[in-house]
Tab-separated table of C-alpha atoms in Angstrom:
chain	number	residue	atom	x	y	z
A	6	MET	CA	-76.154	165.565	43.439
A	7	ASP	CA	-73.792	168.422	42.784
A	8	ARG	CA	-74.577	170.442	45.900
A	9	GLU	CA	-72.312	170.527	48.922
A	10	GLN	CA	-73.938	168.921	51.932
A	11	GLU	CA	-73.800	172.158	53.919
A	12	GLU	CA	-76.001	173.788	51.270
A	13	MET	CA	-78.699	171.097	51.357
A	14	GLN	CA	-80.235	172.477	54.557
A	15	PHE	CA	-81.264	175.659	52.733
A	16	LEU	CA	-83.380	173.855	50.143
A	17	GLY	CA	-87.075	174.686	50.313
A	18	LEU	CA	-89.997	173.026	48.591
A	19	PHE	CA	-89.047	174.023	45.058
A	20	GLY	CA	-85.371	173.461	45.800
A	21	VAL	CA	-86.078	169.843	46.784
A	22	TYR	CA	-88.218	169.390	43.667
A	23	LYS	CA	-85.531	170.891	41.444
A	24	GLU	CA	-82.765	168.772	42.974
A	25	SER	CA	-84.866	165.613	42.600
A	26	TYR	CA	-85.682	166.437	38.979
A	27	LYS	CA	-82.011	167.083	38.182
A	28	ILE	CA	-81.031	163.709	39.642
A	29	ILE	CA	-83.634	161.853	37.587
A	30	VAL	CA	-82.678	163.654	34.358
A	31	ALA	CA	-78.926	163.280	34.874
A	32	TRP	CA	-79.273	159.555	35.603
A	33	ARG	CA	-82.312	158.839	33.460
A	34	LYS	CA	-80.929	155.558	32.099
A	35	ILE	CA	-80.651	153.819	35.476
A	36	PHE	CA	-83.927	155.306	36.716
A	37	SER	CA	-85.673	154.233	33.494
A	38	GLN	CA	-84.477	150.673	34.083
A	39	ILE	CA	-85.679	150.736	37.701
A	40	THR	CA	-89.006	152.155	36.560
A	41	LEU	CA	-89.515	149.485	33.906
A	42	THR	CA	-88.592	146.672	36.293
A	43	LEU	CA	-90.202	147.733	39.565
A	44	ILE	CA	-92.207	150.951	39.422
A	45	LEU	CA	-94.289	150.164	36.339
A	46	PRO	CA	-95.442	146.852	37.864
A	47	LEU	CA	-96.190	148.734	41.105
A	48	SER	CA	-98.357	151.230	39.232
A	49	PHE	CA	-100.072	148.491	37.242
A	50	ILE	CA	-100.877	146.538	40.422
A	51	PHE	CA	-102.430	149.626	41.996
A	52	LEU	CA	-104.559	150.582	38.994
A	53	ILE	CA	-105.710	147.060	38.150
A	54	HIS	CA	-106.699	146.668	41.796
A	55	ILE	CA	-109.092	149.614	41.421
A	56	GLU	CA	-110.650	148.086	38.302
A	57	VAL	CA	-111.029	144.557	39.678
A	58	SER	CA	-112.280	145.766	43.072
A	59	ASN	CA	-114.934	147.829	41.310
A	60	VAL	CA	-116.098	144.827	39.251
A	61	LEU	CA	-116.265	142.537	42.271
A	62	PHE	CA	-118.023	145.096	44.441
A	63	ARG	CA	-120.636	145.849	41.756
A	64	LYS	CA	-121.480	142.152	41.570
A	65	ILE	CA	-121.862	142.012	45.345
A	66	ALA	CA	-124.040	145.137	45.355
A	67	HIS	CA	-126.227	143.764	42.527
A	68	ASN	CA	-126.769	140.406	44.233
A	69	THR	CA	-127.381	142.116	47.588
A	70	GLN	CA	-130.102	144.207	45.979
A	71	GLN	CA	-131.638	141.078	44.472
A	72	ILE	CA	-131.604	139.136	47.737
A	73	MET	CA	-133.386	142.004	49.487
A	74	GLU	CA	-136.199	141.639	46.952
A	75	THR	CA	-136.323	137.826	47.210
A	76	PRO	CA	-138.534	136.037	49.772
A	77	GLN	CA	-136.558	134.291	52.498
A	78	GLY	CA	-136.520	130.507	52.526
A	79	THR	CA	-136.829	130.129	48.759
A	80	PRO	CA	-134.202	128.252	46.684
A	81	GLN	CA	-133.350	131.490	44.881
A	82	TYR	CA	-132.703	133.196	48.218
A	83	HIS	CA	-130.297	130.447	49.319
A	84	ASN	CA	-128.498	130.519	45.960
A	85	LEU	CA	-128.073	134.280	46.178
A	86	SER	CA	-126.884	134.013	49.784
A	87	ASP	CA	-124.241	131.430	48.830
A	88	MET	CA	-123.213	133.527	45.854
A	89	ILE	CA	-122.788	136.670	47.963
A	90	SER	CA	-120.721	134.786	50.553
A	91	SER	CA	-118.509	133.401	47.785
A	92	GLU	CA	-118.114	136.842	46.209
A	93	TRP	CA	-117.143	138.436	49.521
A	94	ALA	CA	-114.561	135.685	50.051
A	95	THR	CA	-113.170	136.351	46.552
A	96	PHE	CA	-113.138	140.095	47.216
A	97	TRP	CA	-111.129	139.834	50.427
A	98	LEU	CA	-108.788	137.199	48.978
A	99	PHE	CA	-108.094	139.531	46.072
A	100	LYS	CA	-107.440	142.393	48.521
A	101	LEU	CA	-104.960	140.220	50.434
A	102	ILE	CA	-103.118	139.288	47.252
A	103	TYR	CA	-103.105	142.916	46.118
A	104	TYR	CA	-101.701	144.289	49.381
A	105	THR	CA	-99.024	141.567	49.421
A	106	PHE	CA	-97.744	142.304	45.918
A	107	PHE	CA	-98.111	146.065	46.341
A	108	LEU	CA	-96.042	145.948	49.526
A	109	ILE	CA	-93.354	143.796	47.922
A	110	PHE	CA	-92.917	146.027	44.876
A	111	SER	CA	-93.151	149.167	47.003
A	112	LEU	CA	-90.299	148.049	49.256
A	113	LEU	CA	-88.239	146.810	46.302
A	114	SER	CA	-88.706	150.147	44.528
A	115	THR	CA	-87.708	152.053	47.664
A	116	SER	CA	-84.599	149.907	48.068
A	117	ALA	CA	-83.530	150.423	44.461
A	118	VAL	CA	-84.090	154.190	44.320
A	119	VAL	CA	-82.517	155.016	47.694
A	120	TYR	CA	-79.479	152.818	47.016
A	121	THR	CA	-79.055	154.368	43.565
A	122	ILE	CA	-79.145	157.958	44.868
A	123	ALA	CA	-76.700	157.078	47.664
A	124	SER	CA	-74.349	155.587	45.063
A	125	ILE	CA	-74.653	158.739	42.968
A	126	TYR	CA	-73.923	160.866	46.050
A	127	THR	CA	-70.736	158.900	46.809
A	128	ALA	CA	-69.665	158.932	43.130
A	129	ARG	CA	-69.743	155.138	43.012
A	130	ASP	CA	-70.110	153.214	39.789
A	131	VAL	CA	-73.829	152.478	39.652
A	132	THR	CA	-75.300	150.019	37.184
A	133	PHE	CA	-78.685	148.384	36.985
A	134	SER	CA	-77.266	144.918	37.681
A	135	ARG	CA	-75.502	146.160	40.832
A	136	VAL	CA	-78.673	147.819	42.054
A	137	MET	CA	-80.790	144.706	41.481
A	138	SER	CA	-78.225	142.508	43.257
A	139	VAL	CA	-78.475	144.736	46.341
A	140	VAL	CA	-82.258	145.157	46.416
A	141	PRO	CA	-83.142	141.765	48.003
A	142	LYS	CA	-80.740	142.375	50.905
A	143	VAL	CA	-81.990	145.891	51.587
A	144	TRP	CA	-85.589	144.724	51.215
A	145	LYS	CA	-85.331	142.480	54.288
A	146	ARG	CA	-84.354	145.416	56.503
A	147	LEU	CA	-87.104	147.569	55.022
A	148	MET	CA	-89.655	144.862	55.817
A	149	VAL	CA	-88.682	145.004	59.502
A	150	THR	CA	-89.086	148.785	59.494
A	151	PHE	CA	-92.450	148.462	57.755
A	152	LEU	CA	-93.713	145.908	60.297
A	153	CYS	CA	-92.700	148.177	63.180
A	154	THR	CA	-94.443	151.094	61.486
A	155	PHE	CA	-97.527	148.960	60.890
A	156	MET	CA	-97.677	148.133	64.584
A	157	ALA	CA	-97.344	151.844	65.406
A	158	PHE	CA	-100.236	152.666	63.057
A	159	PHE	CA	-102.288	149.832	64.555
A	160	ALA	CA	-101.689	151.016	68.127
A	161	TYR	CA	-102.444	154.600	67.094
A	162	ASN	CA	-105.781	153.616	65.555
A	163	VAL	CA	-106.731	151.511	68.573
A	164	MET	CA	-106.074	154.512	70.813
A	165	ALA	CA	-108.131	156.716	68.470
A	166	ILE	CA	-111.064	154.302	68.669
A	167	LEU	CA	-110.836	154.282	72.463
A	168	VAL	CA	-110.862	158.091	72.497
A	169	VAL	CA	-113.985	158.158	70.303
A	170	ILE	CA	-115.689	155.604	72.577
A	171	ILE	CA	-114.851	157.713	75.633
A	172	TRP	CA	-116.189	160.787	73.819
A	173	ALA	CA	-119.430	158.984	72.959
A	174	LEU	CA	-119.923	157.806	76.562
A	175	THR	CA	-119.147	161.151	78.186
A	176	ILE	CA	-119.828	164.271	76.127
A	177	GLY	CA	-121.189	162.840	72.863
A	178	GLY	CA	-124.741	164.082	73.344
A	179	ARG	CA	-123.966	167.244	75.273
A	180	SER	CA	-123.517	170.787	74.055
A	181	GLY	CA	-120.169	171.166	72.351
A	182	GLY	CA	-119.852	167.432	71.747
A	183	VAL	CA	-119.758	167.788	67.961
A	184	ALA	CA	-117.097	170.496	68.168
A	185	MET	CA	-115.011	168.231	70.376
A	186	LEU	CA	-115.379	165.415	67.845
A	187	VAL	CA	-114.148	167.729	65.091
A	188	VAL	CA	-111.098	168.617	67.193
A	189	ILE	CA	-110.434	164.912	67.815
A	190	GLY	CA	-110.717	164.266	64.076
A	191	ILE	CA	-108.249	167.027	63.239
A	192	LEU	CA	-105.760	165.786	65.837
A	193	TYR	CA	-106.161	162.226	64.566
A	194	PHE	CA	-105.464	163.287	60.980
A	195	ALA	CA	-102.423	165.341	62.072
A	196	GLY	CA	-101.029	162.318	63.933
A	197	LEU	CA	-101.639	160.115	60.888
A	198	VAL	CA	-99.693	162.504	58.652
A	199	TYR	CA	-96.891	162.689	61.213
A	200	LEU	CA	-96.562	158.897	61.407
A	201	THR	CA	-96.563	158.622	57.619
A	202	VAL	CA	-93.784	161.198	57.275
A	203	ILE	CA	-91.760	159.392	59.953
A	204	TRP	CA	-92.212	156.077	58.134
A	205	GLN	CA	-91.118	157.483	54.781
A	206	LEU	CA	-87.913	158.965	56.184
A	207	ALA	CA	-87.295	155.843	58.286
A	208	SER	CA	-87.235	153.828	55.048
A	209	VAL	CA	-84.309	155.922	53.810
A	210	VAL	CA	-82.554	155.651	57.181
A	211	THR	CA	-82.933	151.867	56.992
A	212	VAL	CA	-81.033	151.725	53.692
A	213	LEU	CA	-78.328	154.296	54.400
A	214	GLU	CA	-77.572	153.650	58.075
A	215	ASP	CA	-77.200	150.705	60.414
A	216	SER	CA	-80.557	151.397	62.090
A	217	TYR	CA	-83.774	149.676	61.115
A	218	GLY	CA	-87.112	148.894	62.691
A	219	VAL	CA	-87.906	150.952	65.801
A	220	GLN	CA	-84.405	152.481	65.826
A	221	ALA	CA	-84.884	153.798	62.291
A	222	MET	CA	-88.224	155.321	63.304
A	223	MET	CA	-86.656	157.004	66.322
A	224	LYS	CA	-83.797	158.368	64.222
A	225	SER	CA	-86.281	159.544	61.608
A	226	ASN	CA	-88.223	161.325	64.332
A	227	GLU	CA	-85.072	163.186	65.375
A	228	LEU	CA	-84.084	164.074	61.820
A	229	ILE	CA	-87.485	165.467	60.909
A	230	LYS	CA	-87.340	168.082	63.670
A	231	GLY	CA	-86.861	171.510	62.170
A	232	LYS	CA	-87.979	170.316	58.747
A	233	MET	CA	-91.438	169.102	59.723
A	234	GLY	CA	-93.175	171.907	57.826
A	235	LEU	CA	-91.286	171.134	54.622
A	236	SER	CA	-91.930	167.406	55.020
A	237	ILE	CA	-95.666	167.894	55.540
A	238	VAL	CA	-95.988	170.242	52.547
A	239	ILE	CA	-94.174	167.705	50.354
A	240	PHE	CA	-96.422	164.956	51.735
A	241	PHE	CA	-99.575	166.901	50.872
A	242	MET	CA	-98.355	167.920	47.412
A	243	LEU	CA	-97.486	164.370	46.432
A	244	ASN	CA	-100.696	162.954	47.867
A	245	VAL	CA	-102.846	165.560	46.118
A	246	CYS	CA	-101.271	164.498	42.813
A	247	PHE	CA	-101.787	160.848	43.745
A	248	PHE	CA	-105.477	161.303	44.549
A	249	VAL	CA	-106.054	163.355	41.392
A	250	ILE	CA	-104.636	160.518	39.273
A	251	GLN	CA	-106.693	157.976	41.212
A	252	PHE	CA	-109.851	160.089	40.783
A	253	LEU	CA	-109.300	160.498	37.045
A	254	PHE	CA	-108.669	156.778	36.594
A	255	THR	CA	-111.786	155.867	38.572
A	256	ARG	CA	-114.038	158.346	36.763
A	257	LEU	CA	-112.703	158.082	33.219
A	258	VAL	CA	-111.480	154.488	33.002
A	259	VAL	CA	-113.266	152.379	35.612
A	260	ARG	CA	-116.663	154.077	35.304
A	261	GLY	CA	-116.142	155.363	31.774
A	262	TRP	CA	-117.631	158.779	32.550
A	263	ARG	CA	-118.761	160.247	29.189
A	264	VAL	CA	-115.970	158.544	27.206
A	265	ASP	CA	-115.910	155.667	24.706
A	266	SER	CA	-113.759	152.554	24.896
A	267	VAL	CA	-110.885	154.046	22.864
A	268	ASP	CA	-110.731	157.124	25.072
A	269	ARG	CA	-110.913	154.940	28.186
A	270	THR	CA	-107.860	153.024	26.997
A	271	ALA	CA	-105.986	156.254	26.262
A	272	TYR	CA	-106.867	157.710	29.657
A	273	GLY	CA	-105.860	154.439	31.313
A	274	ILE	CA	-102.420	154.560	29.694
A	275	LEU	CA	-102.061	158.233	30.625
A	276	CYS	CA	-102.928	157.568	34.288
A	277	PHE	CA	-100.560	154.592	34.297
A	278	LEU	CA	-97.640	156.681	33.050
A	279	LEU	CA	-98.424	159.625	35.333
A	280	LEU	CA	-98.627	157.360	38.380
A	281	SER	CA	-95.326	155.669	37.505
A	282	HIS	CA	-93.588	159.043	37.215
A	283	LEU	CA	-95.165	160.174	40.481
A	284	PHE	CA	-93.972	157.061	42.340
A	285	LEU	CA	-90.421	157.559	41.052
A	286	PHE	CA	-90.415	161.285	41.786
A	287	GLY	CA	-91.787	160.657	45.298
A	288	LEU	CA	-89.056	158.137	46.132
A	289	VAL	CA	-86.319	160.457	44.884
A	290	ILE	CA	-87.775	163.378	46.866
A	291	GLN	CA	-87.933	161.144	49.935
A	292	THR	CA	-84.201	160.472	49.675
A	293	VAL	CA	-83.264	164.088	48.941
A	294	LEU	CA	-85.274	165.127	52.001
A	295	TYR	CA	-83.100	162.788	54.100
A	296	PHE	CA	-79.963	164.650	53.011
A	297	VAL	CA	-81.688	167.979	53.685
A	298	CYS	CA	-82.548	166.898	57.237
A	299	LYS	CA	-79.026	165.591	57.864
A	300	SER	CA	-77.595	168.878	56.650
A	301	TYR	CA	-80.012	170.903	58.791
A	302	HIS	CA	-78.824	169.063	61.916
A	303	HIS	CA	-75.182	169.515	60.826
A	304	GLN	CA	-74.666	165.751	60.656
A	305	ASN	CA	-71.990	165.416	58.020
A	306	ILE	CA	-72.036	162.175	56.004
A	307	ASP	CA	-68.578	161.057	55.021
A	308	LYS	CA	-68.770	159.906	51.401
A	309	SER	CA	-66.065	157.270	51.738
A	310	ALA	CA	-67.712	155.792	54.837
A	311	LEU	CA	-71.110	155.746	53.138
A	312	SER	CA	-69.504	154.168	50.075
A	313	ASP	CA	-68.075	151.401	52.284
A	314	HIS	CA	-71.525	150.933	53.770
A	315	LEU	CA	-73.019	150.481	50.312
A	316	GLU	CA	-70.242	148.119	49.294
A	317	VAL	CA	-70.968	145.582	52.026
A	318	TYR	CA	-74.399	145.013	50.483
A	319	HIS	CA	-72.570	143.156	47.726
A	320	GLY	CA	-70.988	140.772	50.211
A	321	GLU	CA	-72.093	139.417	53.552
A	322	TYR	CA	-73.956	142.224	55.216
A	323	GLU	CA	-72.058	144.003	57.968
A	324	PRO	CA	-73.888	147.199	58.924
A	325	LEU	CA	-71.875	150.354	59.066
A	326	LYS	CA	-71.953	151.858	62.522
A	327	ALA	CA	-73.702	155.146	63.083
A	328	LYS	CA	-70.446	156.756	64.181
A	329	ASP	CA	-69.018	156.036	60.735
A	330	VAL	CA	-71.935	157.456	58.789
A	331	GLN	CA	-72.577	160.374	61.109
A	332	LEU	CA	-69.187	161.918	61.617
A	333	GLU	CA	-68.444	164.979	63.651
A	334	GLN	CA	-70.974	167.758	63.403
A	335	TYR	CA	-69.865	170.685	61.307
A	336	HIS	CA	-70.755	174.231	62.211
A	337	VAL	CA	-72.119	176.825	59.845
């Protein structure tokens, strides 16, 4: 990161992309090692989950169709019923295992990338072994932040359900009820995007500052002010790319849409590599956006203080105080 911190606030969408790309290219060795160790497994877990879920669900759908055509009370009906119950149990157990491993590798990848970029920013000696020795310690703090975010998402969805119930009981069948439901849907989606952006920035705050959990979310909420538009555009751009890759993998690999087995394998490898690059690029952008927001609010980060903060990860963890990371505000 060769830009002065005062200049970071002026970066727009393409500026953030360019800065992120330059970081990855300049430090491609360390990022390649992180990708091979953490991000490739993360991508593989996600894609194989799509394939296996599709296989399991097709079996359930096939047996459900058969049981609907089978007379009740017959031995075949009972066998199909037991089989469907067993398949649903397998399906949800697989989902649980998938979400567990996906969460673990996601948090580990976030820890590694954010710590690496912070080390680059402070001109510290950064090696793969140092990064991997720090990751488990940072991961614990990220888990707390994730759990707090999960509870926020849960509470938000409960409130959304209550709003829909109230709508259905009051104006659901009246004139203008559908329009009101559309407005509720738009507001719900906007709130979901907002919470997601807050969570992503809170993950960076958790690694680079002494705050984590609810405090990291609150600090993230303050930092994002003034750069909300940029954050949302970045969120949509990355997610559009993500859903395009997911769509292509589902259509061309899982369902084999008009392709033979060799082409399916080639497309599978292509989607795997594209997704891995997207995950890495997204994590780097997420960290660069943190520095942009700090610069926008004129919160100067002292490199020596941040370096000390990173150093304590190698010993017994003693969080750096916010007053050390966020020194006096500079004025432009």
